[in-house]
Each structure stands twice: as C-alpha cells, then as structure tokens.
Short mmCIF file of C-alpha atoms in Angstrom, two decimals:
data_model
loop_
_atom_site.label_atom_id
_atom_site.label_comp_id
_atom_site.label_asym_id
_atom_site.label_seq_id
_atom_site.Cartn_x
_atom_site.Cartn_y
_atom_site.Cartn_z
CA UNK A 263 -11.52 -32.74 63.00
CA UNK A 264 -14.77 -30.86 63.57
CA UNK A 265 -13.05 -28.56 66.08
CA UNK A 266 -10.31 -27.76 63.50
CA UNK A 267 -12.87 -26.87 60.84
CA UNK A 268 -14.75 -24.62 63.28
CA UNK A 269 -11.54 -22.85 64.23
CA UNK A 270 -10.59 -22.28 60.54
CA UNK A 271 -14.09 -20.99 59.81
CA UNK A 272 -13.91 -18.50 62.67
CA UNK A 273 -10.39 -17.30 61.79
CA UNK A 274 -10.14 -14.01 59.81
CA UNK A 275 -6.34 -13.96 59.36
CA UNK A 276 -6.30 -15.17 55.72
CA UNK A 277 -9.28 -13.21 54.44
CA UNK A 278 -7.22 -10.38 52.97
CA UNK A 279 -5.17 -12.69 50.77
CA UNK A 280 -8.29 -14.48 49.57
CA UNK A 281 -10.02 -11.20 48.72
CA UNK A 282 -6.95 -10.05 46.83
CA UNK A 283 -6.80 -13.33 44.91
CA UNK A 284 -10.43 -12.85 43.89
CA UNK A 285 -10.04 -9.19 42.87
CA UNK A 286 -6.52 -9.27 41.37
CA UNK A 287 -7.55 -10.40 37.86
CA UNK A 288 -10.10 -7.59 37.61
CA UNK A 289 -7.66 -4.96 38.88
CA UNK A 290 -4.88 -6.12 36.55
CA UNK A 291 -7.29 -6.14 33.59
CA UNK A 292 -8.41 -2.62 34.47
CA UNK A 293 -4.81 -1.36 34.54
CA UNK A 294 -4.01 -3.10 31.24
CA UNK A 295 -7.12 -1.51 29.70
CA UNK A 296 -5.99 1.93 30.81
CA UNK A 297 -2.57 1.24 29.31
CA UNK A 298 -4.18 0.07 26.05
CA UNK A 299 -6.36 3.17 25.73
CA UNK A 300 -3.33 5.36 26.43
CA UNK A 301 -1.32 3.67 23.69
CA UNK A 302 -4.17 4.07 21.21
CA UNK A 303 -4.56 7.76 22.10
CA UNK A 304 -0.82 8.30 21.64
CA UNK A 305 -1.01 6.66 18.20
CA UNK A 306 -3.96 8.83 17.18
CA UNK A 307 -2.19 12.00 18.29
CA UNK A 308 0.95 10.90 16.45
CA UNK A 309 -1.08 10.41 13.26
CA UNK A 310 -2.55 13.90 13.64
CA UNK A 311 0.94 15.36 14.05
CA UNK A 312 2.30 13.45 11.06
CA UNK A 313 -0.58 14.70 8.91
CA UNK A 314 -0.03 18.30 10.02
CA UNK A 315 3.72 18.07 9.35
CA UNK A 316 3.08 16.57 5.92
CA UNK A 317 0.69 19.41 5.11
CA UNK A 318 3.29 22.00 6.14
CA UNK A 319 6.04 20.21 4.21
CA UNK A 320 3.87 20.07 1.07
CA UNK A 321 2.90 23.75 1.33
CA UNK A 322 6.54 24.78 1.67
CA UNK A 323 7.61 22.62 -1.27
CA UNK A 324 4.89 24.11 -3.48
CA UNK A 325 5.93 27.64 -2.43
CA UNK A 326 9.46 26.78 -3.58
CA UNK A 327 7.96 25.62 -6.92
CA UNK A 328 8.81 22.00 -6.11
CA UNK A 329 5.64 20.26 -7.22
CA UNK A 330 5.99 16.96 -5.41
CA UNK A 331 3.92 13.95 -6.41
CA UNK A 332 1.38 12.12 -4.31
CA UNK A 333 3.80 9.22 -3.94
CA UNK A 334 6.52 11.57 -2.67
CA UNK A 335 4.10 13.03 -0.12
CA UNK A 336 3.05 9.57 1.09
CA UNK A 337 6.68 8.45 1.29
CA UNK A 338 7.67 11.57 3.25
CA UNK A 339 4.81 10.97 5.72
CA UNK A 340 5.75 7.30 6.16
CA UNK A 341 9.44 8.16 6.65
CA UNK A 342 8.49 10.82 9.20
CA UNK A 343 6.31 8.31 11.05
CA UNK A 344 9.21 5.87 11.29
CA UNK A 345 11.95 8.37 12.12
CA UNK A 346 10.25 10.70 14.57
CA UNK A 347 7.24 8.80 15.94
CA UNK A 348 8.88 5.35 15.93
CA UNK A 349 6.17 3.54 13.99
CA UNK A 350 7.20 0.21 12.53
CA UNK A 351 6.81 -0.36 8.77
CA UNK A 352 4.19 -3.02 9.46
CA UNK A 353 2.15 -0.71 11.73
CA UNK A 354 1.54 2.26 9.40
CA UNK A 355 0.49 2.88 5.83
CA UNK A 356 0.10 6.18 3.99
CA UNK A 357 -1.83 7.19 0.90
CA UNK A 358 -2.38 10.49 -0.92
CA UNK A 359 -5.18 10.93 -3.45
CA UNK A 360 -6.49 13.87 -5.43
CA UNK A 361 -10.03 14.99 -4.75
CA UNK A 362 -12.60 14.23 -7.46
CA UNK A 363 -13.88 17.80 -7.62
CA UNK A 364 -12.09 21.12 -7.30
CA UNK A 365 -13.66 23.34 -4.64
CA UNK A 366 -11.45 26.42 -5.08
CA UNK A 367 -10.23 27.75 -8.42
CA UNK A 368 -6.47 27.37 -8.81
CA UNK A 369 -6.16 25.00 -5.85
CA UNK A 370 -5.95 21.21 -5.86
CA UNK A 371 -7.24 19.31 -2.87
CA UNK A 372 -5.34 16.19 -1.90
CA UNK A 373 -6.37 13.80 0.84
CA UNK A 374 -3.71 12.25 3.06
CA UNK A 375 -4.85 9.00 4.66
CA UNK A 376 -2.80 7.52 7.48
CA UNK A 377 -3.64 4.06 8.80
CA UNK A 378 -2.03 2.59 11.90
CA UNK A 379 -2.56 -0.87 13.36
CA UNK A 380 -2.19 -1.09 17.13
CA UNK A 381 -1.50 -4.41 18.79
CA UNK A 382 -3.93 -5.32 21.55
CA UNK A 383 -2.47 -6.26 24.90
CA UNK A 384 -5.88 -7.51 26.01
CA UNK A 385 -6.36 -10.27 23.43
CA UNK A 386 -6.69 -12.69 26.36
CA UNK A 387 -10.11 -11.22 27.15
CA UNK A 388 -11.19 -10.83 23.52
CA UNK A 389 -10.04 -7.30 22.65
CA UNK A 390 -8.69 -7.45 19.09
CA UNK A 391 -6.04 -5.29 17.43
CA UNK A 392 -7.26 -1.79 16.67
CA UNK A 393 -6.93 0.13 13.41
CA UNK A 394 -6.80 3.91 13.51
CA UNK A 395 -7.50 5.81 10.29
CA UNK A 396 -6.84 9.54 10.08
CA UNK A 397 -7.61 11.62 6.99
CA UNK A 398 -6.56 15.20 6.36
CA UNK A 399 -7.08 17.43 3.33
CA UNK A 400 -4.06 19.21 1.91
CA UNK A 401 -4.60 22.15 -0.41
CA UNK A 402 -1.91 23.05 -2.95
CA UNK A 403 -1.70 25.72 -5.62
CA UNK A 404 -1.98 24.36 -9.14
#
C-alpha cells in the first residue's frame, strides 16, 4: 500500500486535469462577467439611441405643427424600444416631464427618462440585477 501511494505521489499524469478543475470556476465566472458587462453596455447604448430617436421624432412632429403630449412621446419611445431594440415591457419604462424653469424664450424643455432593468447572470456569486437610467433633454418650440 505504501508503494502505491508513493507511486501516485510521484506521478504527474493527472496534474493538468486537477489544475483545470481548480481554475475552471474562476475562468467560467470571468467569462460570464465579461458577457454581463457586454449586455449592460448594449442596453445603455440602446437607451441612448432610443432617446436620440425620440428627440428627432419630437422635433419633426413640432415642425409639422403636431404638438404631441408628454404621454405620446413616452409611448413612442417605449414602442420604439420594444419594436427595434427588442426590450421586453417588463424591462423598460419611459417618462417625459416638463422642466420647472424655462431657459430659452419660446422653447420648452422636456426631460425624457428611460429606465431599463437588466437581469444578472451572475446572481450565483451575489451580483444583483442592474438598473440603467438615461435622461435626455428635448427642446421644443412653444
């Protein structure tokens, strides 16, 4: 029995598999973290694009003398998020508010707020769901 234990201790043939078994959880967690950060960055960039498109849409509507309401702007942004950027209804919320003070005469400032909730794929190690909030001013002629 002692000779068998000495031979197993001297053998190096299984060391690679043991090292991989020790390092695999860390490597897999690292890759999942990279994936998670990439998904969050994609969501943030999508929110920026939705806000820019909503600003353009609003400016065009006001140039056509179609004074759309804040609710219509928020609905358009939410519909755009679902149709083009494939956000789920439970993942995104939109809100448009008028600014308290008027900075430029003849122009109303509105603030578009987009909120997206991203599911965490790393909840096993304690990373919770992330919320991304993006705000953008939209200026319209009054």
